[in-house]
CSV table of C-alpha atoms in Angstrom, one decimal:
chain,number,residue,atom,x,y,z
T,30,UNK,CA,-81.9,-111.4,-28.8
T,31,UNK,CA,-80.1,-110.7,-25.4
T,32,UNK,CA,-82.4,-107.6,-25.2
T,33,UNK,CA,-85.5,-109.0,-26.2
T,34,UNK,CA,-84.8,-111.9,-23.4
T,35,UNK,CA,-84.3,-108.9,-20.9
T,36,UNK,CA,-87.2,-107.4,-21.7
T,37,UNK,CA,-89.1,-111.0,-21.2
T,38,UNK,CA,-87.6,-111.1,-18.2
T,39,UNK,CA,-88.5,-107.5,-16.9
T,40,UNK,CA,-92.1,-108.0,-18.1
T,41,UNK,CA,-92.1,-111.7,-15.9
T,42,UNK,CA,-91.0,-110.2,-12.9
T,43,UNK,CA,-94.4,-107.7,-12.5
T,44,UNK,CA,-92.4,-104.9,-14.5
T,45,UNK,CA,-95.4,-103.5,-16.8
T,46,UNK,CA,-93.4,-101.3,-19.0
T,47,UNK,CA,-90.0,-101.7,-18.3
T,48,UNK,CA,-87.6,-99.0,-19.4
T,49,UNK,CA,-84.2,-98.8,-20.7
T,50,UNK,CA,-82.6,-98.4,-17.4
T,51,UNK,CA,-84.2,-101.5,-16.2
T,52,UNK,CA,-82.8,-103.2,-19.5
T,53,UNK,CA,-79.7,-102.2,-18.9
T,54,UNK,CA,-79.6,-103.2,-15.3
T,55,UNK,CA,-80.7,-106.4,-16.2
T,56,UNK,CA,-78.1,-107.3,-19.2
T,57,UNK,CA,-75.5,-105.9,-16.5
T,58,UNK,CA,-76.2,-108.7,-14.3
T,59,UNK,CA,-75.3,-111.0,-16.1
T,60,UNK,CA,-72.0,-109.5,-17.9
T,61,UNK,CA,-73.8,-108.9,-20.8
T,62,UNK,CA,-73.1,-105.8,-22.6
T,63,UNK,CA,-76.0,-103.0,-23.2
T,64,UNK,CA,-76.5,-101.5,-27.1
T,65,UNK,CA,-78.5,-99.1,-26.5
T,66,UNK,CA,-79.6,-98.1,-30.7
T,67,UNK,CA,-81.2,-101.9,-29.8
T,68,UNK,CA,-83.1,-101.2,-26.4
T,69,UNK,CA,-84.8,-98.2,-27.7
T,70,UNK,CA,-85.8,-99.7,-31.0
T,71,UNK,CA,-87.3,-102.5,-28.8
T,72,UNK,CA,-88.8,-100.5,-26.6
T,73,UNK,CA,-90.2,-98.1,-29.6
T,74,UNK,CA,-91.2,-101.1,-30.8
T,75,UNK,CA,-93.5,-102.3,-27.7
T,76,UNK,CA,-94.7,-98.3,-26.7
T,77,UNK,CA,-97.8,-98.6,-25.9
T,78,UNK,CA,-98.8,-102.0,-26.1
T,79,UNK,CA,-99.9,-104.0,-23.3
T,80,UNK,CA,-98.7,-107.8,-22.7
T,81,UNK,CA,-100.2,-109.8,-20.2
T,82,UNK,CA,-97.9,-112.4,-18.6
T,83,UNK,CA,-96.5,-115.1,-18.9
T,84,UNK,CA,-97.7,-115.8,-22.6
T,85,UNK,CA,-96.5,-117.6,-25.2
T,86,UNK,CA,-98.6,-115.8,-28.2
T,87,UNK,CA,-97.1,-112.5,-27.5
T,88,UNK,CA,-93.7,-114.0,-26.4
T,89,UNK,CA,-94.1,-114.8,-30.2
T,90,UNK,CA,-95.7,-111.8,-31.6
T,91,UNK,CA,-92.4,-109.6,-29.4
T,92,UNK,CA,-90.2,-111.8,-31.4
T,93,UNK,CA,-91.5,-111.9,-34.4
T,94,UNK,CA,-91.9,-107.5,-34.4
T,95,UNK,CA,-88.6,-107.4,-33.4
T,96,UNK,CA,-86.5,-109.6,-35.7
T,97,UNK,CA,-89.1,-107.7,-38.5
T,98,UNK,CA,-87.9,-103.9,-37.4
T,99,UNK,CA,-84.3,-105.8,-36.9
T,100,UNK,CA,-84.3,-106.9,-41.0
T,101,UNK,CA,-85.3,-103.2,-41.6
T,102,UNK,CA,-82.9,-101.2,-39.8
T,103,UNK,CA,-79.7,-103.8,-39.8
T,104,UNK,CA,-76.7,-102.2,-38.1
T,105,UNK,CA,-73.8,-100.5,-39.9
C-alpha cells in the first residue's frame, strides 16, 4: 500500500509517469523503507496508462489492479 500511496502522491504533484527513483525518493522521506520487487510490479502494472488527476475512479481502478497482481504474485 505504502507504494501505491507514493505513487498517488507522485502522480498529484504534476509527476505524469513517475519512475522508481521518484518512488523511492518519496517512501525515503518519510522513513519508509523501499521494496523494490513491489515498485516495479506497480509501475509494470500502470506502463502505459494515462491517469488524469486528482480522480477518485482511477484512484480506485490503481487499487483495485494492484491488490489483483498482489493476490497473484504474493511474496515468498
Amino acid at each position: 500500500m505504502k507504494v501505491l500511496a507514493a505513487f498517488l502522491l507522485a502522480v498529484l504533484g504534476d509527476t505524469a509517469a513517475p519512475s522508481a527513483a521518484d518512488l523511492k525518493k518519496i517512501l525515503g522521506s518519510v522513513g519508509a523503507e523501499a521494496d523494490k520487487d513491489r515498485i516495479e510490479l506497480l509501475l509494470s502494472e500502470v506502463k502505459g496508462k494515462i491517469y488524469l488527476q486528482p480522480s477518485l475512479i482511477i484512484t480506485a481502478q490503481l487499487l483495485s489492479s494492484f491488490t489483483r497482481s498482489r493476490d497473484h504474485n504474493p511474496k515468498p
